[in-house]
Amino acid sequence: MKGDKKTIKVKLLNGLGYAPQKGKIIKIKINGKSYYKQTNSKGVATLKLPSLKKGVYTVKYKFAGNTRYKPSSATNRVAIYTTKNPTLSVKSTTTFGQGAGTPLKVAVVAGGVPLEKRTVKFMVNNHTYAKTTDKNGLASLPINLEIGNYTVHYTVVKDSKVNSKSGSVAIKVKERTATTLTWKSADTFTEGSKTFKVLLVDDNNKAVTCQKVKLTVNSKTYSATTASNGYASFKISLSHGTYTMNVKYAGSNDYLASSTSKSITVNVKSVKGINEVNTISDLSAYLKSSKNCQVGNSKIKKLVDSLTKGLTTQTQKATAIFNYVRDTLSYSFYYNTKYGAVGTLDAKRGNCVDHTHLLVAMFRTAGLATRYVHGDCTFSSGSNYGHVWAQVLIGNTWTIADATSSRNSIGKVLNWNTKTYSLNGRYASLSF
């Protein structure tokens, strides 16, 4: 404003809240130009603003640090305007859905410049609410009133920079339209990336368009927007198992919220061969620890670090780990888990499940995504048994790792028939 000092003051304090010794250099940048000012004994650096046109400017200030103090920086905004008399205007709808909480927005502007951090008092239905304008000069009041017609009065509170100004607006609170969400996909799928669809309609069975719908499955939430036909589509990759698909529409100023859920079954995808192309985008589950797969355990990490020292490629690391397990552990016949990864490392023996626990833990400790595979296999002896092995992700290929036989190598199996096995499932962890 005309007559103002037009200065910016920046205060530098240490972690205890005290000002460092005076003379610290503060870099202040505004409107593309940088200025350097020294702090006084109170830690304050002062910049007299250059001539600026009316508007809102971002001010950046930075202390570069020294041998005693770390660097520090911050930003703020400064408004240059030519009048103390603001203008007010409504910048939102004046028709509100009951219970939606949609805000009535009033813009506070002085000479075309939005005024930030100004107090606006709203008066409606015998209540008064104080709100503060945001960086765009907007003060927002959520409308949570019963159905009917109201008049909202609003006033900018006077201060040293801005005069008071008042206005009013007539608003209407209406009943919102009910909605229904319907699951529009099947309930049985094969594993991999699939598109799931839901339909959002109103109480007249008319498509509700351009609305955000959320689907939560397996502790992850996905968002999609309804198209002109009311359908929202979600592309999600799921491994085999049973899942509950929870779908929610939060509602809007015009529509009520709705939700639905669906139980789906994802079946194992039949494959030819034992090495498979990866179709999974989120591999985090295949790098984590589980009850019997102690990723990052101190014993396992020390061994993995030793085996992979100097190795740079995924193939080199996977091969070194695989060869150690294959050549060091003996095979023992029993069912399910007995030792777990760490116990198997200590015992130096185990069945296919425990062999795989150790392999998976070691691969994952080396940063290689790995999964368990369970199937029914015909072995060289002619016997058929349930069997467990690992698949480690090398490049974009899930590569088999079955260390139960000295005849096997990474990516290759010779102790059972890989052309006739029956696949039961692939897992991030084993429950048996």
Short mmCIF file of C-alpha atoms in Angstrom, two decimals:
data_model
loop_
_atom_site.label_atom_id
_atom_site.label_comp_id
_atom_site.label_asym_id
_atom_site.label_seq_id
_atom_site.Cartn_x
_atom_site.Cartn_y
_atom_site.Cartn_z
CA MET A 1 0.00 0.00 0.00
CA LYS A 2 1.03 3.58 -0.61
CA GLY A 3 2.72 4.92 2.52
CA ASP A 4 3.80 1.48 3.77
CA LYS A 5 7.48 0.90 4.53
CA LYS A 6 7.54 -1.96 1.99
CA THR A 7 10.14 -4.01 3.82
CA ILE A 8 10.66 -7.72 4.30
CA LYS A 9 12.10 -8.97 7.56
CA VAL A 10 13.61 -12.44 7.95
CA LYS A 11 14.59 -13.84 11.34
CA LEU A 12 17.34 -16.48 11.70
CA LEU A 13 17.33 -18.54 14.91
CA ASN A 14 19.29 -21.59 16.01
CA GLY A 15 17.77 -24.85 17.22
CA LEU A 16 17.46 -23.48 20.74
CA GLY A 17 15.51 -20.44 19.58
CA TYR A 18 18.37 -17.96 19.94
CA ALA A 19 19.79 -15.63 17.30
CA PRO A 20 23.31 -16.48 16.10
CA GLN A 21 25.96 -13.79 16.26
CA LYS A 22 25.06 -10.89 13.94
CA GLY A 23 26.41 -10.61 10.43
CA LYS A 24 25.00 -13.83 8.98
CA ILE A 25 24.21 -13.46 5.27
CA ILE A 26 20.63 -14.12 4.16
CA LYS A 27 19.84 -14.46 0.47
CA ILE A 28 16.39 -13.06 -0.35
CA LYS A 29 14.96 -13.71 -3.81
CA ILE A 30 11.86 -11.96 -5.16
CA ASN A 31 10.59 -11.37 -8.69
CA GLY A 32 13.62 -13.11 -10.17
CA LYS A 33 16.21 -10.98 -8.40
CA SER A 34 18.42 -11.88 -5.43
CA TYR A 35 19.44 -9.63 -2.58
CA TYR A 36 21.93 -10.31 0.22
CA LYS A 37 21.36 -8.89 3.69
CA GLN A 38 23.11 -9.31 7.05
CA THR A 39 21.36 -10.24 10.28
CA ASN A 40 21.43 -7.90 13.25
CA SER A 41 21.98 -8.91 16.88
CA LYS A 42 18.40 -10.22 17.02
CA GLY A 43 18.90 -12.41 13.96
CA VAL A 44 16.81 -10.15 11.71
CA ALA A 45 17.76 -9.32 8.13
CA THR A 46 15.77 -6.50 6.49
CA LEU A 47 15.18 -5.86 2.79
CA LYS A 48 13.55 -2.71 1.48
CA LEU A 49 11.43 -3.90 -1.38
CA PRO A 50 12.21 -2.67 -4.87
CA SER A 51 9.48 -1.05 -6.94
CA LEU A 52 7.00 -3.79 -7.81
CA LYS A 53 3.78 -3.83 -9.74
CA LYS A 54 0.64 -4.85 -7.90
CA GLY A 55 0.28 -8.61 -7.49
CA VAL A 56 1.33 -11.52 -5.31
CA TYR A 57 5.00 -12.47 -5.18
CA THR A 58 6.79 -15.51 -3.76
CA VAL A 59 9.74 -14.62 -1.56
CA LYS A 60 12.50 -17.18 -1.02
CA TYR A 61 15.07 -16.69 1.70
CA LYS A 62 18.09 -18.84 2.44
CA PHE A 63 20.98 -19.05 4.89
CA ALA A 64 23.81 -21.04 3.30
CA GLY A 65 25.20 -22.24 6.61
CA ASN A 66 28.74 -22.25 7.92
CA THR A 67 31.06 -24.42 9.98
CA ARG A 68 28.82 -24.00 13.03
CA TYR A 69 25.30 -23.81 11.61
CA LYS A 70 23.49 -25.95 9.06
CA PRO A 71 21.83 -24.36 5.99
CA SER A 72 18.26 -23.17 6.33
CA SER A 73 15.65 -21.91 3.87
CA ALA A 74 11.97 -21.01 3.67
CA THR A 75 9.43 -19.28 1.43
CA ASN A 76 6.64 -16.80 1.96
CA ARG A 77 4.34 -14.63 -0.10
CA VAL A 78 3.90 -10.87 -0.24
CA ALA A 79 1.01 -8.96 -1.79
CA ILE A 80 1.36 -5.55 -3.41
CA TYR A 81 -1.96 -3.74 -3.85
CA THR A 82 -3.04 -0.16 -4.39
CA THR A 83 -6.24 0.15 -2.37
CA LYS A 84 -7.41 -0.73 1.13
CA ASN A 85 -10.96 -1.22 -0.07
CA PRO A 86 -11.59 -4.87 -0.92
CA THR A 87 -14.23 -6.30 -3.20
CA LEU A 88 -16.09 -9.51 -2.38
CA SER A 89 -17.57 -12.07 -4.75
CA VAL A 90 -19.03 -15.54 -4.44
CA LYS A 91 -16.91 -18.13 -6.27
CA SER A 92 -18.91 -21.31 -5.66
CA THR A 93 -22.30 -22.79 -6.21
CA THR A 94 -25.19 -21.35 -4.21
CA THR A 95 -27.13 -24.62 -4.25
CA PHE A 96 -25.90 -27.19 -1.75
CA GLY A 97 -26.69 -30.85 -1.23
CA GLN A 98 -27.83 -31.68 2.29
CA GLY A 99 -25.04 -33.36 4.24
CA ALA A 100 -22.42 -32.95 1.50
CA GLY A 101 -20.45 -30.29 3.35
CA THR A 102 -19.75 -28.45 0.09
CA PRO A 103 -18.17 -25.05 0.86
CA LEU A 104 -19.53 -21.64 0.04
CA LYS A 105 -16.51 -19.71 -1.25
CA VAL A 106 -16.08 -15.94 -1.12
CA ALA A 107 -13.15 -14.21 -2.84
CA VAL A 108 -11.51 -11.22 -1.18
CA VAL A 109 -9.68 -9.00 -3.68
CA ALA A 110 -8.13 -5.52 -3.46
CA GLY A 111 -7.45 -3.80 -6.78
CA GLY A 112 -7.38 -7.16 -8.55
CA VAL A 113 -4.96 -8.73 -6.03
CA PRO A 114 -6.21 -11.71 -3.96
CA LEU A 115 -5.78 -11.11 -0.23
CA GLU A 116 -4.35 -14.00 1.76
CA LYS A 117 -4.70 -14.60 5.51
CA ARG A 118 -7.62 -12.23 5.95
CA THR A 119 -10.42 -13.04 8.39
CA VAL A 120 -13.91 -13.33 6.95
CA LYS A 121 -16.92 -13.76 9.23
CA PHE A 122 -19.89 -15.73 7.90
CA MET A 123 -23.29 -15.35 9.54
CA VAL A 124 -26.05 -17.85 8.72
CA ASN A 125 -28.94 -19.41 10.61
CA ASN A 126 -28.11 -17.41 13.77
CA HIS A 127 -24.50 -18.65 13.88
CA THR A 128 -21.24 -16.85 13.14
CA TYR A 129 -18.15 -18.57 11.73
CA ALA A 130 -14.68 -17.04 11.28
CA LYS A 131 -12.64 -18.29 8.31
CA THR A 132 -9.27 -17.28 6.86
CA THR A 133 -8.59 -16.64 3.18
CA ASP A 134 -6.19 -18.96 1.39
CA LYS A 135 -3.44 -18.02 -1.07
CA ASN A 136 -6.09 -17.41 -3.74
CA GLY A 137 -7.97 -15.02 -1.49
CA LEU A 138 -10.79 -17.51 -0.91
CA ALA A 139 -12.59 -17.95 2.40
CA SER A 140 -14.58 -21.20 2.57
CA LEU A 141 -17.53 -22.14 4.76
CA PRO A 142 -18.77 -25.77 4.59
CA ILE A 143 -22.55 -25.74 4.35
CA ASN A 144 -24.15 -28.29 6.69
CA LEU A 145 -27.74 -27.10 6.98
CA GLU A 146 -31.15 -28.70 6.73
CA ILE A 147 -33.10 -28.51 3.48
CA GLY A 148 -34.38 -24.97 2.88
CA ASN A 149 -33.49 -21.44 1.79
CA TYR A 150 -31.02 -19.24 3.68
CA THR A 151 -29.24 -15.92 3.47
CA VAL A 152 -25.53 -15.92 4.26
CA HIS A 153 -23.93 -12.63 5.34
CA TYR A 154 -20.16 -12.26 5.13
CA THR A 155 -17.77 -9.54 6.30
CA VAL A 156 -14.04 -8.97 5.89
CA VAL A 157 -12.64 -7.96 9.27
CA LYS A 158 -10.86 -4.62 9.17
CA ASP A 159 -7.15 -4.45 9.97
CA SER A 160 -4.28 -2.04 9.38
CA LYS A 161 -4.02 -3.01 5.70
CA VAL A 162 -7.63 -3.59 4.65
CA ASN A 163 -10.94 -1.89 5.34
CA SER A 164 -14.04 -3.81 6.31
CA LYS A 165 -16.45 -4.89 3.58
CA SER A 166 -19.70 -6.85 3.75
CA GLY A 167 -21.96 -8.75 1.41
CA SER A 168 -24.66 -11.40 1.38
CA VAL A 169 -25.94 -14.18 -0.81
CA ALA A 170 -29.07 -16.32 -0.94
CA ILE A 171 -28.41 -20.05 -0.89
CA LYS A 172 -30.52 -23.17 -1.20
CA VAL A 173 -29.99 -26.53 0.50
CA LYS A 174 -31.54 -29.41 -1.42
CA GLU A 175 -31.98 -33.14 -1.02
CA ARG A 176 -29.30 -35.17 -2.76
CA THR A 177 -30.09 -37.94 -5.23
CA ALA A 178 -29.58 -41.53 -4.09
CA THR A 179 -27.07 -43.69 -5.98
CA THR A 180 -26.37 -47.39 -6.42
CA LEU A 181 -23.06 -49.09 -7.13
CA THR A 182 -23.19 -52.46 -8.90
CA TRP A 183 -20.38 -54.90 -9.54
CA LYS A 184 -20.25 -55.50 -13.31
CA SER A 185 -17.48 -58.04 -13.68
CA ALA A 186 -17.36 -61.78 -13.18
CA ASP A 187 -16.49 -63.38 -9.84
CA THR A 188 -13.89 -65.85 -11.14
CA PHE A 189 -10.67 -64.93 -12.94
CA THR A 190 -7.27 -66.30 -13.79
CA GLU A 191 -4.32 -64.58 -12.13
CA GLY A 192 -2.60 -61.65 -13.74
CA SER A 193 -3.66 -58.17 -14.79
CA LYS A 194 -7.43 -57.80 -15.17
CA THR A 195 -9.93 -54.97 -15.67
CA PHE A 196 -12.72 -54.85 -13.09
CA LYS A 197 -15.83 -52.74 -13.72
CA VAL A 198 -18.53 -51.20 -11.55
CA LEU A 199 -21.61 -49.20 -12.52
CA LEU A 200 -22.84 -46.06 -10.74
CA VAL A 201 -26.47 -45.02 -11.35
CA ASP A 202 -29.00 -42.74 -9.66
CA ASP A 203 -32.40 -43.71 -8.27
CA ASN A 204 -33.88 -43.46 -11.79
CA ASN A 205 -31.26 -45.93 -13.07
CA LYS A 206 -29.55 -43.11 -14.97
CA ALA A 207 -25.78 -43.21 -15.34
CA VAL A 208 -23.88 -40.94 -12.94
CA THR A 209 -20.89 -39.56 -14.80
CA CYS A 210 -17.56 -37.90 -13.96
CA GLN A 211 -17.54 -39.16 -10.36
CA LYS A 212 -14.57 -40.67 -8.51
CA VAL A 213 -15.02 -44.26 -7.30
CA LYS A 214 -12.54 -46.14 -5.13
CA LEU A 215 -11.88 -49.88 -5.02
CA THR A 216 -9.97 -51.44 -2.13
CA VAL A 217 -8.53 -54.94 -2.35
CA ASN A 218 -5.63 -56.65 -0.61
CA SER A 219 -5.02 -53.50 1.52
CA LYS A 220 -4.57 -51.28 -1.54
CA THR A 221 -6.95 -48.63 -2.86
CA TYR A 222 -7.41 -47.74 -6.52
CA SER A 223 -9.34 -44.78 -7.99
CA ALA A 224 -11.27 -44.43 -11.23
CA THR A 225 -13.73 -41.93 -12.71
CA THR A 226 -17.10 -42.93 -14.09
CA ALA A 227 -17.45 -42.55 -17.85
CA SER A 228 -20.47 -41.25 -19.79
CA ASN A 229 -22.16 -44.65 -19.34
CA GLY A 230 -21.63 -44.62 -15.55
CA TYR A 231 -18.92 -47.32 -15.61
CA ALA A 232 -15.67 -47.05 -13.68
CA SER A 233 -12.84 -49.42 -14.66
CA PHE A 234 -9.92 -50.60 -12.53
CA LYS A 235 -6.92 -52.44 -13.95
CA ILE A 236 -5.42 -54.55 -11.16
CA SER A 237 -2.98 -57.45 -11.04
CA LEU A 238 -3.84 -60.21 -8.54
CA SER A 239 -2.21 -63.53 -7.80
CA HIS A 240 -4.40 -66.55 -7.14
CA GLY A 241 -6.58 -66.57 -4.06
CA THR A 242 -9.92 -65.29 -2.78
CA TYR A 243 -10.41 -61.54 -2.41
CA THR A 244 -13.11 -59.16 -1.22
CA MET A 245 -13.47 -56.20 -3.56
CA ASN A 246 -14.77 -53.20 -1.59
CA VAL A 247 -16.06 -50.38 -3.78
CA LYS A 248 -17.08 -46.96 -2.47
CA TYR A 249 -18.47 -43.75 -3.92
CA ALA A 250 -18.10 -40.91 -1.40
CA GLY A 251 -20.92 -38.84 -2.86
CA SER A 252 -20.90 -35.24 -4.09
CA ASN A 253 -22.87 -32.04 -3.78
CA ASP A 254 -25.61 -33.62 -5.91
CA TYR A 255 -25.42 -37.33 -5.08
CA LEU A 256 -25.50 -39.49 -1.95
CA ALA A 257 -22.71 -41.94 -1.19
CA SER A 258 -23.04 -45.63 -1.99
CA SER A 259 -20.94 -48.77 -1.77
CA THR A 260 -20.83 -52.42 -2.68
CA SER A 261 -18.55 -55.42 -2.19
CA LYS A 262 -17.89 -58.60 -4.09
CA SER A 263 -16.01 -61.77 -3.27
CA ILE A 264 -13.94 -62.99 -6.21
CA THR A 265 -11.76 -66.01 -6.82
CA VAL A 266 -8.53 -65.76 -8.77
CA ASN A 267 -7.36 -69.08 -10.13
CA VAL A 268 -3.88 -70.19 -11.03
CA LYS A 269 -2.99 -69.48 -14.63
CA SER A 270 -1.87 -72.63 -16.35
CA VAL A 271 1.54 -72.27 -17.96
CA LYS A 272 3.87 -74.29 -20.12
CA GLY A 273 7.38 -74.66 -18.80
CA ILE A 274 8.90 -73.57 -15.51
CA ASN A 275 10.25 -70.08 -16.24
CA GLU A 276 7.64 -67.36 -16.74
CA VAL A 277 7.50 -63.79 -17.98
CA ASN A 278 6.70 -61.34 -15.17
CA THR A 279 3.29 -59.61 -15.25
CA ILE A 280 3.39 -58.13 -11.72
CA SER A 281 4.03 -54.40 -11.32
CA ASP A 282 4.19 -54.20 -7.51
CA LEU A 283 6.88 -56.61 -6.30
CA SER A 284 7.02 -55.43 -2.69
CA ALA A 285 5.34 -58.60 -1.35
CA TYR A 286 8.09 -60.69 -2.91
CA LEU A 287 10.84 -58.88 -1.02
CA LYS A 288 9.39 -59.04 2.49
CA SER A 289 10.02 -61.33 5.46
CA SER A 290 7.47 -63.86 6.65
CA LYS A 291 7.25 -66.26 9.59
CA ASN A 292 9.62 -68.85 8.12
CA CYS A 293 11.43 -66.61 5.65
CA GLN A 294 13.63 -64.29 7.73
CA VAL A 295 14.80 -61.74 5.16
CA GLY A 296 17.75 -59.69 6.40
CA ASN A 297 18.48 -61.97 9.37
CA SER A 298 22.05 -61.30 10.53
CA LYS A 299 23.29 -64.83 9.74
CA ILE A 300 21.63 -64.85 6.35
CA LYS A 301 22.80 -61.34 5.46
CA LYS A 302 26.39 -62.10 6.39
CA LEU A 303 26.35 -65.20 4.20
CA VAL A 304 24.63 -63.45 1.28
CA ASP A 305 27.06 -60.53 1.43
CA SER A 306 29.96 -62.98 1.36
CA LEU A 307 28.55 -65.00 -1.56
CA THR A 308 27.68 -61.96 -3.68
CA LYS A 309 30.70 -59.77 -2.94
CA GLY A 310 31.99 -58.31 -6.19
CA LEU A 311 29.05 -59.64 -8.21
CA THR A 312 27.07 -57.06 -10.15
CA THR A 313 24.33 -58.80 -12.14
CA GLN A 314 21.14 -60.46 -10.94
CA THR A 315 22.14 -63.69 -12.69
CA GLN A 316 25.53 -63.80 -10.95
CA LYS A 317 24.01 -63.20 -7.52
CA ALA A 318 21.16 -65.67 -7.99
CA THR A 319 23.52 -68.36 -9.27
CA ALA A 320 25.97 -67.94 -6.37
CA ILE A 321 23.16 -68.21 -3.80
CA PHE A 322 21.50 -71.14 -5.54
CA ASN A 323 24.76 -73.10 -5.86
CA TYR A 324 25.53 -72.60 -2.17
CA VAL A 325 22.18 -73.99 -1.04
CA ARG A 326 22.26 -76.86 -3.54
CA ASP A 327 25.84 -77.87 -2.71
CA THR A 328 25.77 -77.31 1.07
CA LEU A 329 22.39 -78.64 2.21
CA SER A 330 21.35 -82.27 2.23
CA TYR A 331 17.78 -83.39 1.51
CA SER A 332 15.52 -84.85 4.23
CA PHE A 333 12.05 -86.25 3.57
CA TYR A 334 9.21 -84.88 5.73
CA TYR A 335 6.10 -82.83 5.15
CA ASN A 336 5.68 -79.05 5.44
CA THR A 337 7.95 -76.64 7.36
CA LYS A 338 10.22 -77.98 10.10
CA TYR A 339 13.07 -75.50 10.42
CA GLY A 340 12.35 -72.29 8.49
CA ALA A 341 15.10 -70.37 6.69
CA VAL A 342 17.42 -69.71 9.63
CA GLY A 343 16.92 -73.18 11.13
CA THR A 344 17.62 -74.79 7.80
CA LEU A 345 20.83 -72.80 7.44
CA ASP A 346 21.91 -74.01 10.88
CA ALA A 347 20.84 -77.63 10.33
CA LYS A 348 22.30 -77.79 6.81
CA ARG A 349 19.43 -80.07 5.77
CA GLY A 350 15.75 -79.92 4.99
CA ASN A 351 12.90 -81.00 2.74
CA CYS A 352 11.77 -79.07 -0.35
CA VAL A 353 9.79 -76.58 1.76
CA ASP A 354 12.70 -75.68 4.03
CA HIS A 355 15.15 -75.64 1.13
CA THR A 356 12.87 -73.11 -0.50
CA HIS A 357 12.48 -71.04 2.68
CA LEU A 358 16.24 -70.59 2.79
CA LEU A 359 16.52 -69.86 -0.93
CA VAL A 360 13.75 -67.28 -0.82
CA ALA A 361 15.20 -65.56 2.28
CA MET A 362 18.66 -65.40 0.72
CA PHE A 363 17.44 -64.19 -2.67
CA ARG A 364 15.29 -61.48 -1.06
CA THR A 365 18.13 -60.42 1.23
CA ALA A 366 20.17 -59.88 -1.93
CA GLY A 367 17.38 -57.65 -3.26
CA LEU A 368 15.97 -60.21 -5.69
CA ALA A 369 12.18 -60.56 -5.78
CA THR A 370 11.32 -64.23 -5.19
CA ARG A 371 8.14 -66.30 -4.85
CA TYR A 372 7.18 -69.77 -3.74
CA VAL A 373 5.65 -72.26 -6.19
CA HIS A 374 3.63 -75.33 -5.16
CA GLY A 375 2.77 -78.17 -7.50
CA ASP A 376 2.37 -81.91 -7.89
CA CYS A 377 5.37 -83.41 -9.64
CA THR A 378 6.43 -86.79 -11.04
CA PHE A 379 10.01 -87.44 -9.99
CA SER A 380 12.70 -89.47 -11.73
CA SER A 381 11.86 -92.39 -9.47
CA GLY A 382 8.35 -92.45 -10.92
CA SER A 383 6.75 -91.31 -7.65
CA ASN A 384 4.36 -88.38 -7.57
CA TYR A 385 4.51 -85.94 -4.66
CA GLY A 386 3.49 -82.45 -3.73
CA HIS A 387 6.56 -80.28 -4.19
CA VAL A 388 7.69 -76.71 -3.44
CA TRP A 389 10.32 -74.66 -5.24
CA ALA A 390 11.28 -71.02 -5.76
CA GLN A 391 11.09 -68.64 -8.69
CA VAL A 392 13.52 -65.73 -8.55
CA LEU A 393 12.97 -62.70 -10.78
CA ILE A 394 15.95 -62.23 -13.07
CA GLY A 395 15.37 -59.45 -15.54
CA ASN A 396 11.72 -59.89 -16.48
CA THR A 397 11.63 -63.67 -16.02
CA TRP A 398 10.55 -65.66 -12.99
CA THR A 399 13.35 -68.22 -13.06
CA ILE A 400 13.01 -71.58 -11.34
CA ALA A 401 15.31 -72.38 -8.42
CA ASP A 402 14.97 -75.94 -7.08
CA ALA A 403 18.04 -76.75 -4.99
CA THR A 404 16.87 -80.16 -3.75
CA SER A 405 18.94 -82.06 -6.33
CA SER A 406 22.57 -81.77 -7.37
CA ARG A 407 21.41 -82.28 -10.96
CA ASN A 408 19.49 -79.00 -10.96
CA SER A 409 20.82 -75.54 -11.75
CA ILE A 410 19.36 -72.07 -11.74
CA GLY A 411 16.60 -72.04 -14.39
CA LYS A 412 16.80 -75.78 -15.03
CA VAL A 413 15.32 -78.89 -13.34
CA LEU A 414 16.27 -82.51 -14.05
CA ASN A 415 14.96 -84.47 -11.03
CA TRP A 416 11.24 -84.20 -11.96
CA ASN A 417 9.21 -83.97 -15.14
CA THR A 418 8.66 -80.27 -15.88
CA LYS A 419 6.28 -81.05 -18.77
CA THR A 420 3.69 -82.95 -16.77
CA TYR A 421 3.57 -81.25 -13.38
CA SER A 422 0.34 -79.82 -11.99
CA LEU A 423 0.56 -76.25 -10.69
CA ASN A 424 -1.26 -75.56 -7.40
CA GLY A 425 -0.22 -71.97 -6.85
CA ARG A 426 2.36 -69.24 -6.51
CA TYR A 427 2.78 -67.37 -3.23
CA ALA A 428 4.62 -64.53 -1.53
CA SER A 429 4.70 -66.67 1.62
CA LEU A 430 3.78 -70.22 2.62
CA SER A 431 1.17 -71.18 5.18
CA PHE A 432 2.42 -74.75 5.64
#
